[in-house]
CSV table of C-alpha atoms and ligand atoms in Angstrom, one decimal:
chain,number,residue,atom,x,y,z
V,29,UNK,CA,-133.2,102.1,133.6
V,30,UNK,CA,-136.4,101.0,131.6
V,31,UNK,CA,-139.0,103.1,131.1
V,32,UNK,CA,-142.5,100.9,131.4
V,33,UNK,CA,-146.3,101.4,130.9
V,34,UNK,CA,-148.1,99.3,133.5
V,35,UNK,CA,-151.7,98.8,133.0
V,36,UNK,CA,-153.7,97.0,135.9
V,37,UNK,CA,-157.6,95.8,134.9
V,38,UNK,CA,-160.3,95.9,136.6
V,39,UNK,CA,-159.8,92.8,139.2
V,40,UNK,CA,-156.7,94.3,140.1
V,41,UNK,CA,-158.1,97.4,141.8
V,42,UNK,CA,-161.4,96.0,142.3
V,43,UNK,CA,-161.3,97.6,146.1
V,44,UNK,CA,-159.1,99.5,148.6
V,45,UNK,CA,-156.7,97.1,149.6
V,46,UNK,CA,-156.1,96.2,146.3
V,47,UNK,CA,-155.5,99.7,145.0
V,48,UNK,CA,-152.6,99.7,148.0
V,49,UNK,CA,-151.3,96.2,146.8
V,50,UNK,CA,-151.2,97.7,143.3
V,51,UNK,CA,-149.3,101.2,144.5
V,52,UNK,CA,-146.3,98.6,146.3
V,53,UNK,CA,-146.5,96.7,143.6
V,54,UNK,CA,-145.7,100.4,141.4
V,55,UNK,CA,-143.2,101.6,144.0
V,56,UNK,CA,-140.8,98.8,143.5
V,57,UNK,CA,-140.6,99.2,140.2
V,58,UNK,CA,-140.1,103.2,140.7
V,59,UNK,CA,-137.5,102.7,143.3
V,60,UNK,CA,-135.8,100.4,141.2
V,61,UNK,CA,-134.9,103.2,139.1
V,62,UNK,CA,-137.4,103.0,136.4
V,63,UNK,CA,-139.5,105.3,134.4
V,64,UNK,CA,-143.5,104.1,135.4
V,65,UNK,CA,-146.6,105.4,133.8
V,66,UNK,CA,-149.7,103.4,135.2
V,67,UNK,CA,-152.8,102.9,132.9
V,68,UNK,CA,-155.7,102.0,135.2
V,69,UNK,CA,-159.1,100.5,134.8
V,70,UNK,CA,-162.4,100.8,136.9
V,71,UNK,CA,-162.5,99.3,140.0
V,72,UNK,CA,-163.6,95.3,139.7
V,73,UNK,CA,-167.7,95.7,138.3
V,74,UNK,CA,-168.0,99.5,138.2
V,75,UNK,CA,-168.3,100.0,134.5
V,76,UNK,CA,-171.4,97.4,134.4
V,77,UNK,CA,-172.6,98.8,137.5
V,78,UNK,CA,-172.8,101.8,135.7
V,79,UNK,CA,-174.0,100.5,132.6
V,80,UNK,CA,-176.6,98.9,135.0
V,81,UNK,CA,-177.3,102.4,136.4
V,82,UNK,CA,-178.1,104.2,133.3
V,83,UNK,CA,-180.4,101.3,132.1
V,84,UNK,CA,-182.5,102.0,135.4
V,85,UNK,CA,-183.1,105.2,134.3
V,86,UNK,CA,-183.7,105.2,130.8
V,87,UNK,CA,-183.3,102.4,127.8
V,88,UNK,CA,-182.7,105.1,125.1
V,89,UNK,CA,-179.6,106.6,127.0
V,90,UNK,CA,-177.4,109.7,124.6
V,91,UNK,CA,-174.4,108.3,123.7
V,92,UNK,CA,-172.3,111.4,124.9
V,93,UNK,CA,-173.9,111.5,128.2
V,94,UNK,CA,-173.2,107.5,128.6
V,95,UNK,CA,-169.4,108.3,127.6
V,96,UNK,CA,-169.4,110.4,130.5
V,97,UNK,CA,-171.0,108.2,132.7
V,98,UNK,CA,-168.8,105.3,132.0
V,99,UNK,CA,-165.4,107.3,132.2
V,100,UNK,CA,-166.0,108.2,135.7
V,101,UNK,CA,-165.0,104.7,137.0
V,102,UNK,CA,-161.9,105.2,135.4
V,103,UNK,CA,-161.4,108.8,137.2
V,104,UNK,CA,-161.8,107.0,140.3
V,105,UNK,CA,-159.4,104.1,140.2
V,106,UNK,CA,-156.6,106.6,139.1
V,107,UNK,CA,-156.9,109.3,141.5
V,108,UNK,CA,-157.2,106.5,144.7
V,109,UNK,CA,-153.9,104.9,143.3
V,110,UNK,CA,-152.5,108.4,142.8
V,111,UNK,CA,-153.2,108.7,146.7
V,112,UNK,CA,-151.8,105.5,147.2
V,113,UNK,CA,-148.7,105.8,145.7
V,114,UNK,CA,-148.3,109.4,147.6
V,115,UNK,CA,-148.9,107.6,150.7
V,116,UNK,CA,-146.4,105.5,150.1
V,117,UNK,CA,-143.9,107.8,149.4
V,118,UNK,CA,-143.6,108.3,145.9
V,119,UNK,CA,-144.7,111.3,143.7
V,120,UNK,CA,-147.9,110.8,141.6
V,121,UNK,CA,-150.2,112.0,139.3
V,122,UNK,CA,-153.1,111.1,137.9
V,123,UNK,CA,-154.8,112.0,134.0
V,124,UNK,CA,-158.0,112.3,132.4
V,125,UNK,CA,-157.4,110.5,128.5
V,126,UNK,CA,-157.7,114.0,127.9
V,127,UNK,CA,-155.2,115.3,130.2
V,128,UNK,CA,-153.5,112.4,128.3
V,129,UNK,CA,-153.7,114.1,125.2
V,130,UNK,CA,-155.7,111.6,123.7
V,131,UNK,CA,-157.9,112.5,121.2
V,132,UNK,CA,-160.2,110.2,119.4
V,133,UNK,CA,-162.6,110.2,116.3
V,134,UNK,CA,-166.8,111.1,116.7
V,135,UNK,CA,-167.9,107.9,117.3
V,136,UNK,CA,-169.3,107.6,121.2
V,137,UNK,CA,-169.1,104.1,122.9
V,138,UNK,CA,-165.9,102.6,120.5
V,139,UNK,CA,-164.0,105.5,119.5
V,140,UNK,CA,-160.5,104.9,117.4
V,141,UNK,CA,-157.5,106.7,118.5
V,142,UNK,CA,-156.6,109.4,115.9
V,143,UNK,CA,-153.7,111.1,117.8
V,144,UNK,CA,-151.4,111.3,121.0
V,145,UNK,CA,-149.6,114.0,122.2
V,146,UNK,CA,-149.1,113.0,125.9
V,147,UNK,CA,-146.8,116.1,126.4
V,148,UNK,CA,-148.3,116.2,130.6
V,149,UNK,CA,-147.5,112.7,130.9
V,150,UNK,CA,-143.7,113.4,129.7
V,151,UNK,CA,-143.4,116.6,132.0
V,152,UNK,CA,-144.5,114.2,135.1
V,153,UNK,CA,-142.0,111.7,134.0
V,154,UNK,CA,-139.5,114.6,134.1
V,155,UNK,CA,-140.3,115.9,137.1
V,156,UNK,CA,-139.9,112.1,138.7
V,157,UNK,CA,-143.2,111.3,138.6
V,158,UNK,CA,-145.4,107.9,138.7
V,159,UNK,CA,-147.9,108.7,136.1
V,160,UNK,CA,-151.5,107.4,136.2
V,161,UNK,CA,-153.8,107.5,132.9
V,162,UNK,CA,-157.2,106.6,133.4
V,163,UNK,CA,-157.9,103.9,130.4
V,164,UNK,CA,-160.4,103.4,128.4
V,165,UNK,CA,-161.2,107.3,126.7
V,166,UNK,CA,-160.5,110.3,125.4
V,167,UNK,CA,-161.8,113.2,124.0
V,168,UNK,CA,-162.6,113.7,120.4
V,169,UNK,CA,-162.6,117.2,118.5
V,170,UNK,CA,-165.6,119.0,119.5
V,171,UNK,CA,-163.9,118.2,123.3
V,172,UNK,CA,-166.8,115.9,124.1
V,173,UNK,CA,-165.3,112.9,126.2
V,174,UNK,CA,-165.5,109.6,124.6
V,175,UNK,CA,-164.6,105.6,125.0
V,176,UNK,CA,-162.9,103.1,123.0
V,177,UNK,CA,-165.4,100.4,123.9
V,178,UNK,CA,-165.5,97.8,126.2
V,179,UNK,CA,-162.1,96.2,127.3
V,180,UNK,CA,-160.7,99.7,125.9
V,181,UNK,CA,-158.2,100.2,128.7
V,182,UNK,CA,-155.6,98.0,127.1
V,183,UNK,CA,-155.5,99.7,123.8
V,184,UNK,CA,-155.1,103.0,126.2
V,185,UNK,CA,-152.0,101.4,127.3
V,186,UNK,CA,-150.4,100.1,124.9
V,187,UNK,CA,-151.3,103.1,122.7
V,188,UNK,CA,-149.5,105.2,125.9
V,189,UNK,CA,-146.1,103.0,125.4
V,190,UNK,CA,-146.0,103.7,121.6
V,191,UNK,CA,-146.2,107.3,122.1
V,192,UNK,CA,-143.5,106.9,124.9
V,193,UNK,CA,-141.3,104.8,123.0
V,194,UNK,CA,-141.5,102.5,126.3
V,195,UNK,CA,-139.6,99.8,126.5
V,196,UNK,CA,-142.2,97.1,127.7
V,197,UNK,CA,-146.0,97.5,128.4
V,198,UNK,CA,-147.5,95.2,131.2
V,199,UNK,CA,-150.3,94.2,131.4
V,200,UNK,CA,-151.8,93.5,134.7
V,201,UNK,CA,-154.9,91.1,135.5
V,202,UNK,CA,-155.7,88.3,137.9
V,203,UNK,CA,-154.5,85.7,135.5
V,204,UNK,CA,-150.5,84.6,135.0
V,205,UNK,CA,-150.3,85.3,131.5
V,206,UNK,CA,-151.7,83.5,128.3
V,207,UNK,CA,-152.5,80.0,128.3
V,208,UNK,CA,-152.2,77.4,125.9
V,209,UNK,CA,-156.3,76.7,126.1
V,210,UNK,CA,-159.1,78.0,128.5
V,211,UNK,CA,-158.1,76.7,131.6
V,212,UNK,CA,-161.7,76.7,132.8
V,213,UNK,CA,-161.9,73.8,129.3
V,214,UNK,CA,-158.2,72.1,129.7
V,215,UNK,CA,-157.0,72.2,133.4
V,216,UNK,CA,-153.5,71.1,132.2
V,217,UNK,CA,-153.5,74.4,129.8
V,218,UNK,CA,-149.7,75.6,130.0
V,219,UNK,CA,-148.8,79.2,130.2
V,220,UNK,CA,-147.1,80.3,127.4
V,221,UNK,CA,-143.9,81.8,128.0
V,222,UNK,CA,-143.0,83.9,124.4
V,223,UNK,CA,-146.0,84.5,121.3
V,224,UNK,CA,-145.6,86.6,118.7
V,225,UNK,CA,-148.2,89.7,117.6
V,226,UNK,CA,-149.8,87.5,115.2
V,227,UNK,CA,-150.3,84.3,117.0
V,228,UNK,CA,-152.1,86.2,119.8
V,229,UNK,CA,-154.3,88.4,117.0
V,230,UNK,CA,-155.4,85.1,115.6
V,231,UNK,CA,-156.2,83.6,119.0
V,232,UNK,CA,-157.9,87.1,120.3
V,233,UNK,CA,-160.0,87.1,117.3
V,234,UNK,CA,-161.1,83.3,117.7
V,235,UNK,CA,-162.6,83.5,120.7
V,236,UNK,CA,-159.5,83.8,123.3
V,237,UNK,CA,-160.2,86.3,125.8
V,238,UNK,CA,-156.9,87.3,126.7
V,239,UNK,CA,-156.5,90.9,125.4
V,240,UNK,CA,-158.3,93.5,123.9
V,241,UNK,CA,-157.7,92.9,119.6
V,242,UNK,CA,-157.4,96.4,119.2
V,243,UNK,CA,-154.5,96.5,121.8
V,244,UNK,CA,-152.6,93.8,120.4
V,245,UNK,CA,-153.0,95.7,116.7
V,246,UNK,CA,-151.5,98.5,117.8
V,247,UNK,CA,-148.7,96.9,119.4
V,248,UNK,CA,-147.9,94.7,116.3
V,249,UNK,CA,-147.7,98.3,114.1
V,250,UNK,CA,-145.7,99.8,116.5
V,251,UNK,CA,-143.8,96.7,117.6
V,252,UNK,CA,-144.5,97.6,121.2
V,253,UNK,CA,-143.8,94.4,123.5
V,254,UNK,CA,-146.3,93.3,125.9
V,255,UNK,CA,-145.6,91.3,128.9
V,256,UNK,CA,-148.7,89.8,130.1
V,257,UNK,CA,-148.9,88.6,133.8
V,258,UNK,CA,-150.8,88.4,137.1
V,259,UNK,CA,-150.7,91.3,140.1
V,260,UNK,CA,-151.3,88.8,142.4
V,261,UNK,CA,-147.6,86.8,142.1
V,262,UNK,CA,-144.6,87.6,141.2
V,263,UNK,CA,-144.8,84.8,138.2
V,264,UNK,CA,-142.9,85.7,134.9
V,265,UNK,CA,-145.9,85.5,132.1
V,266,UNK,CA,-145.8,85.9,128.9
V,267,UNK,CA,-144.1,87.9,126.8
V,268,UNK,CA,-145.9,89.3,123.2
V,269,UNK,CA,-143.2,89.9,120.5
V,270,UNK,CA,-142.9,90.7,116.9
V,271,UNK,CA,-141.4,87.1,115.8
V,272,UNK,CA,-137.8,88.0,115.0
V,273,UNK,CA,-137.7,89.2,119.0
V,274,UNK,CA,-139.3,86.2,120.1
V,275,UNK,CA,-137.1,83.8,117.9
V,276,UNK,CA,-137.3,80.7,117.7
V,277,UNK,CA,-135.8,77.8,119.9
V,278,UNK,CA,-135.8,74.5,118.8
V,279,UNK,CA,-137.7,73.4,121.5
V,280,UNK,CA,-140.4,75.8,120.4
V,281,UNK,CA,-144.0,73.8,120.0
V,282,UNK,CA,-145.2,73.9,116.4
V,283,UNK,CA,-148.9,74.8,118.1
V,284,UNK,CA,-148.7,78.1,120.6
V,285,UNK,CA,-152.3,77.8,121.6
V,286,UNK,CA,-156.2,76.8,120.7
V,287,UNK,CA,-158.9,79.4,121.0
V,288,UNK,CA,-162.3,78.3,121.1
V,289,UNK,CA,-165.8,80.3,120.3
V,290,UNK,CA,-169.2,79.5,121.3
V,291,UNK,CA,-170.6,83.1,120.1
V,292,UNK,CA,-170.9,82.2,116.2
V,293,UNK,CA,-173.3,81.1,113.8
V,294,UNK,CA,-174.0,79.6,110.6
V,295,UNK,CA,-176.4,80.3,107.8
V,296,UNK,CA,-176.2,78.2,104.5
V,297,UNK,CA,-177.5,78.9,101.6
V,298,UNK,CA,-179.1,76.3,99.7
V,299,UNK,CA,-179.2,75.8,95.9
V,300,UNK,CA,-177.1,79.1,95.2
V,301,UNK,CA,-177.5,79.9,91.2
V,302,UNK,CA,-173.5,78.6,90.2
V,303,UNK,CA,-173.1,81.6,87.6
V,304,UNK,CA,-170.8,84.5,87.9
V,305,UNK,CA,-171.6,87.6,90.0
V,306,UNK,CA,-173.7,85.1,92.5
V,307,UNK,CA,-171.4,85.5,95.2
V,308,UNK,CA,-170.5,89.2,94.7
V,309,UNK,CA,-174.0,89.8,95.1
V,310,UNK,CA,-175.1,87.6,98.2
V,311,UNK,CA,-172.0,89.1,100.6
V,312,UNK,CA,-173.0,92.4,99.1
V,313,UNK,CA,-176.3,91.8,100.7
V,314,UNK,CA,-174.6,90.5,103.5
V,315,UNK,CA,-172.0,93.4,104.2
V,316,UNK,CA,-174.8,96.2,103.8
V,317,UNK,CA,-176.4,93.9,106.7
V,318,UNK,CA,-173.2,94.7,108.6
V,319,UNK,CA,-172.4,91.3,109.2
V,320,UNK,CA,-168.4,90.2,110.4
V,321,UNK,CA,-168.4,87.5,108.3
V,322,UNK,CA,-165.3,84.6,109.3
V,323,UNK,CA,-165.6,81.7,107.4
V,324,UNK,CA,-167.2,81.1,104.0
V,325,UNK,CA,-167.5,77.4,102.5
V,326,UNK,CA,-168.7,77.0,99.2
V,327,UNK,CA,-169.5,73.3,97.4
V,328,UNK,CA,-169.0,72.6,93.9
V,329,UNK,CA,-172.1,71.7,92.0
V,330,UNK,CA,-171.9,68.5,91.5
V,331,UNK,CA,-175.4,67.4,90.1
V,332,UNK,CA,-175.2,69.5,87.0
V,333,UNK,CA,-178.1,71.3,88.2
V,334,UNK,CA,-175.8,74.5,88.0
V,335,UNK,CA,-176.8,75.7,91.9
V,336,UNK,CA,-174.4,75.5,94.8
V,337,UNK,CA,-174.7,75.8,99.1
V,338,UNK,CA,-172.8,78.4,100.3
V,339,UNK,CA,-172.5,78.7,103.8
V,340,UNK,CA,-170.7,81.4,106.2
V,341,UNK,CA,-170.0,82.1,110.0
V,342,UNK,CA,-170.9,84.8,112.0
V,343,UNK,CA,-172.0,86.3,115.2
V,344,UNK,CA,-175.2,84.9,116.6
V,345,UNK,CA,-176.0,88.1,117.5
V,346,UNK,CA,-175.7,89.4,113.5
V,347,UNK,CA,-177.8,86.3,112.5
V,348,UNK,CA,-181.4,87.9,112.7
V,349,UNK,CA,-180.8,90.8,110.5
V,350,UNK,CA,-178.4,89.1,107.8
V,351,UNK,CA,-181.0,87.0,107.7
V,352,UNK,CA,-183.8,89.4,106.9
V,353,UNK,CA,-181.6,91.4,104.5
V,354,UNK,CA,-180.6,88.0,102.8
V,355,UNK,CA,-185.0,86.9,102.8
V,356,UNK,CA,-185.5,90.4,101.4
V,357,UNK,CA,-183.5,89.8,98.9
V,358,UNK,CA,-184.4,86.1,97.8
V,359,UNK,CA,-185.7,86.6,94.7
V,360,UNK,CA,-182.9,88.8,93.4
V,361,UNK,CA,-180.4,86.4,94.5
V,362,UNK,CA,-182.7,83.4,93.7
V,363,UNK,CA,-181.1,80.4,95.9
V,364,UNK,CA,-183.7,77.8,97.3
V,365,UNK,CA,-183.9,78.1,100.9
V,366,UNK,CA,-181.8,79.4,103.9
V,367,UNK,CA,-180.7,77.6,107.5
V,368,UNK,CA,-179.8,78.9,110.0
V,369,UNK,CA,-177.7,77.1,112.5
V,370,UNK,CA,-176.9,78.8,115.9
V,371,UNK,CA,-176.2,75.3,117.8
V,372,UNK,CA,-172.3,75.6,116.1
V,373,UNK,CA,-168.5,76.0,118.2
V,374,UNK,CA,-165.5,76.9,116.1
V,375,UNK,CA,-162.1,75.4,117.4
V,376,UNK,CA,-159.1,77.0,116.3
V,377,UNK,CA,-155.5,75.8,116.1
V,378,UNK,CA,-152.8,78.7,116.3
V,379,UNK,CA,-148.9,78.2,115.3
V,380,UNK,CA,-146.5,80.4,113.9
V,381,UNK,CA,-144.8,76.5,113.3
V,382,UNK,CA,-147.4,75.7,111.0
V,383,UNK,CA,-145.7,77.4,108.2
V,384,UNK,CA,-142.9,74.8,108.2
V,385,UNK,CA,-144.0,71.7,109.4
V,386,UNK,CA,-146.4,69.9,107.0
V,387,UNK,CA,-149.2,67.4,108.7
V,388,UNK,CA,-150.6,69.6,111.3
V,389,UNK,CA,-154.0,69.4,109.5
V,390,UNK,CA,-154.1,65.7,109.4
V,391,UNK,CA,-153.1,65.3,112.8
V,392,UNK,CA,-155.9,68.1,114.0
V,393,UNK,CA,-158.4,66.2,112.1
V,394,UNK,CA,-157.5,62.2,113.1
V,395,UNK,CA,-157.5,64.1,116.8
V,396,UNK,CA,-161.0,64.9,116.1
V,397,UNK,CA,-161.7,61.6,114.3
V,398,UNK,CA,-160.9,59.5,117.3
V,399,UNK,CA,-162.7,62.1,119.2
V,400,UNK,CA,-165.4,60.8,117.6
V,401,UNK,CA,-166.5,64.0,116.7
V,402,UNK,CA,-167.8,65.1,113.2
V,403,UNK,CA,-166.3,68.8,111.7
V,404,UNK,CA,-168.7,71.2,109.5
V,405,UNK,CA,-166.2,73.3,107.5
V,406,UNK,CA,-162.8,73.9,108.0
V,407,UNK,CA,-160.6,77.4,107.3
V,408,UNK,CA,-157.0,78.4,107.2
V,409,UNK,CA,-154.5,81.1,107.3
V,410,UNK,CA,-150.7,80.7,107.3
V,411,UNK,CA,-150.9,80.3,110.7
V,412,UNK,CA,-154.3,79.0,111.4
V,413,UNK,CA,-156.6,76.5,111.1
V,414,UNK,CA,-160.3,76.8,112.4
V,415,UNK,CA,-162.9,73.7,112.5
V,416,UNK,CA,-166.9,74.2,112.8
V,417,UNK,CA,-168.0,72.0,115.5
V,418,UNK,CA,-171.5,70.9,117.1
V,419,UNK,CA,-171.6,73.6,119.9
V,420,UNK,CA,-171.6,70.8,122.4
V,421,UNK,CA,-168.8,68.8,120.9
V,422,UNK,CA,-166.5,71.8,121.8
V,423,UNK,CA,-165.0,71.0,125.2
V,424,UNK,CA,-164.3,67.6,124.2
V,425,UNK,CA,-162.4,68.8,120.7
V,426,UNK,CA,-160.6,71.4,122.4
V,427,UNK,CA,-159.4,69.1,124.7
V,428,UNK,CA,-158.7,66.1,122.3
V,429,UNK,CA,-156.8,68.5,120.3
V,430,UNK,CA,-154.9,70.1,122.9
V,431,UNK,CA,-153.6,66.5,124.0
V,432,UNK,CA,-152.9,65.3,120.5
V,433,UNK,CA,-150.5,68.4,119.9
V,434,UNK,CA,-148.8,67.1,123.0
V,435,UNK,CA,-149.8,70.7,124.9
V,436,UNK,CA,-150.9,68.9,128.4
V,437,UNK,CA,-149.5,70.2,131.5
V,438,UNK,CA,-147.8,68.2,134.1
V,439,UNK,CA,-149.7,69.1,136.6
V,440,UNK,CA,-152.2,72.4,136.0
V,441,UNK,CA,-150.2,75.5,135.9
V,442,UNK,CA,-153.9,78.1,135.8
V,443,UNK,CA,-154.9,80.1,138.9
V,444,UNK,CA,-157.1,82.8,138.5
V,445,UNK,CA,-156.6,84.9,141.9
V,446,UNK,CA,-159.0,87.4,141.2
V,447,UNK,CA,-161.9,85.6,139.6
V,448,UNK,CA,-162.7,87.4,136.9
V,449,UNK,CA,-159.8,86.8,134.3
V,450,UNK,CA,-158.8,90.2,133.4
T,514,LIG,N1,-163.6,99.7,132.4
T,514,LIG,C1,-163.8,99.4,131.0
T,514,LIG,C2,-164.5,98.1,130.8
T,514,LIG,O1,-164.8,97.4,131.8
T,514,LIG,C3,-162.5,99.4,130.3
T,514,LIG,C4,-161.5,98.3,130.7
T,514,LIG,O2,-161.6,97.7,131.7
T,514,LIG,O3,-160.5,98.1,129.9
T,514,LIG,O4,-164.8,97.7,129.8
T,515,MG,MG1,-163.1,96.3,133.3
């Protein structure tokens, strides 16, 4: 006997039949003699429809009041599959987060999870029951309902099997697990069968949209395994690990997977004074701008004029206001001229093998080379390396790269049943 934390997203409830597809689907697991609480997202659009809804009425909505709003999809996928499941013969009951017991911090719209004390959920599992959670919020300590931003429900879930000391959290969407690349880019993407924690932060931070970062965080610092798969087959997918659990096999390829990113930026800095304390103060401009900055490149001066370029990565959507804070401060920080550059992709490379097999950076970059395709700046971690990109050399570098590290498929292995891919 196993005692499991199923979440199912969106496209898995997205309507009726599906919520009764999803309560068999729950049953067999109960009756096989295992301990099931369900963590359930809105049904299929409902959380931009009601996004979409409180937009018609006002543009300046209260952040409290949209909290509410948006936890009510939530409330109604869990109760339906509660019914579900009781119509099919086995016990259920469904939560509020804060029937949950879980209780965030102040901040409306992305709320952190501060504590978990799902004492109602253990009484249900006692008393034989399928418990549902509703994802996605809680309540913080003035008792005002809250959620933990968008995609939140799998950071519900995985938060859930921590607290439970589960055994395995699944997580449910409409895709078979995570794939080596975008399908949608590289149609021979393979599905990965075993990843560790930090290979899937590095590609959920990239760019991959395969789990919410938070989620996969929380599972890492409570070594909670996740077993990411479809609802719609019966497919093994793949399995999250710490990396002594996932171990490593010979066979193992150096490269787990490439994420890709069309939503950054890049602004350069031209003829930065080369003098102590330059770049302290430009990313202190730059962080009081409240700027995620990724990647920073910085030339050496080479013309004896004692100036430098600096240039740094960031989401296009930051780039207007870094860029007034950093014009606001130009004569304090007294480089020649800035660029902006939102026409940029980033590629990134992901491979806990990296560490012990030399060459990966010259093979990435003679796969781009033949590519014919030119690379902007370049970063690394121990298990990562990230290229800059023309935005519409992308596709083709993913897929050069994805070849080159001998990643192809067969024959495609990607279906997305649902059509959303979550
Ligand atoms: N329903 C919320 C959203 O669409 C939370 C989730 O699906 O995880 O963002
Ligand atoms: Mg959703």
């Amino acid at each position: 006997m196993a005692r499991v934390v199923q979440k199912f997203g969106g496209s898995s409830v997205a309507d009726a039949e599906s919520v009764k597809r999803v309560a068999k689907r729950i049953a067999t697991t109960k009756r096989a003699g295992h301990e099931v609480v369900v963590v359930v997202s809105a049904m299929g659009d409902t959380t931009d429809d009601l996004l979409d809804l409180a937009t018609q009425v006002t543009d300046d909505a209260p952040k409290r009041e949209m909290d509410i709003l948006l936890t009510a999809g939530e409330r109604i996928s869990m109760s339906l599959l509660a019914m579900a499941l009781t119509a099919e013969g086995v016990s259920a009951r469904s939560y509020t987060g804060q029937q949950a017991g879980l209780v965030t911090d102040i901040n409306h719209g992305r709320a952190s999870i501060v504590k978990l004390a799902p004492e109602r959920i253990l009484r249900s599992i006692e008393a034989d029951q399928v418990a549902i959670v509703a994802g996605f919020q809680g309540v913080n300590e003035n008792n005002d309902v809250t959620t933990l931003g968008r995609g939140g429900s799998d950071t519900t879930a995985v938060a859930l099997a921590a607290a439970l000391k589960a055994d395995v959290c699944e997580i449910y969407s409409d895709v078979d697990g995570l794939f080596s690349a975008d399908p949608r880019i590289v149609p021979k993407a393979k599905k990965i069968p075993r990843i560790s924690f930090e290979e899937t932060l590095e590609l959920a931070s990239h760019g991959a949209k395969i789990l919410h970062l938070r989620a996969v965080e929380f599972a890492r610092r409570y070594d909670v395994p996740l077993h990411v798969r479809s609802s719609f087959s019966t497919l093994e997918g793949t399995l999250v690990t710490s990396e002594s659990q996932k171990g490593t096999d010979m066979e193992d390829p150096i490269i787990s997977g490439i994420a890709h990113d069309r939503s950054q930026s890049k602004i350069t800095l031209v003829d930065v004074p080369d003098i102590p304390g330059s770049a302290a103060r430009l990313f202190g401009v730059v962080a009081a701008a409240d700027a995620n900055i990724d990647m920073i490149v910085q030339n050496v001066s080479t013309q004896n004029t004692g100036a430098t370029d600096i240039s740094f990565t960031l989401p296009t959507d930051q780039v207007a206001p870094t860029r007034r804070a950093l014009e606001a401060a130009r004569d304090e920080l007294g480089y020649a001229e800035l660029r902006a550059d939102e026409e940029v992709g980033l590629l990134s490379l992901v491979g806990a093998g990296m560490r012990s097999n030399p060459g990966v950076s010259a093979r990435l970059f003679s796969a781009l080379w033949e590519a014919g395709i030119n690379i902007e700046m370049i970063s690394t971690s121990e298990i990562r390396i990230s290229v800059v990109t023309r935005i519409e050399d992308l596709d083709t570098a993913v897929r050069a790269v994805h070849t080159a590290f001998e990643l192809d498929a067969e024959d495609s292995e990607a279906v997305v049943y649902g059509g959303t891919g979550r």
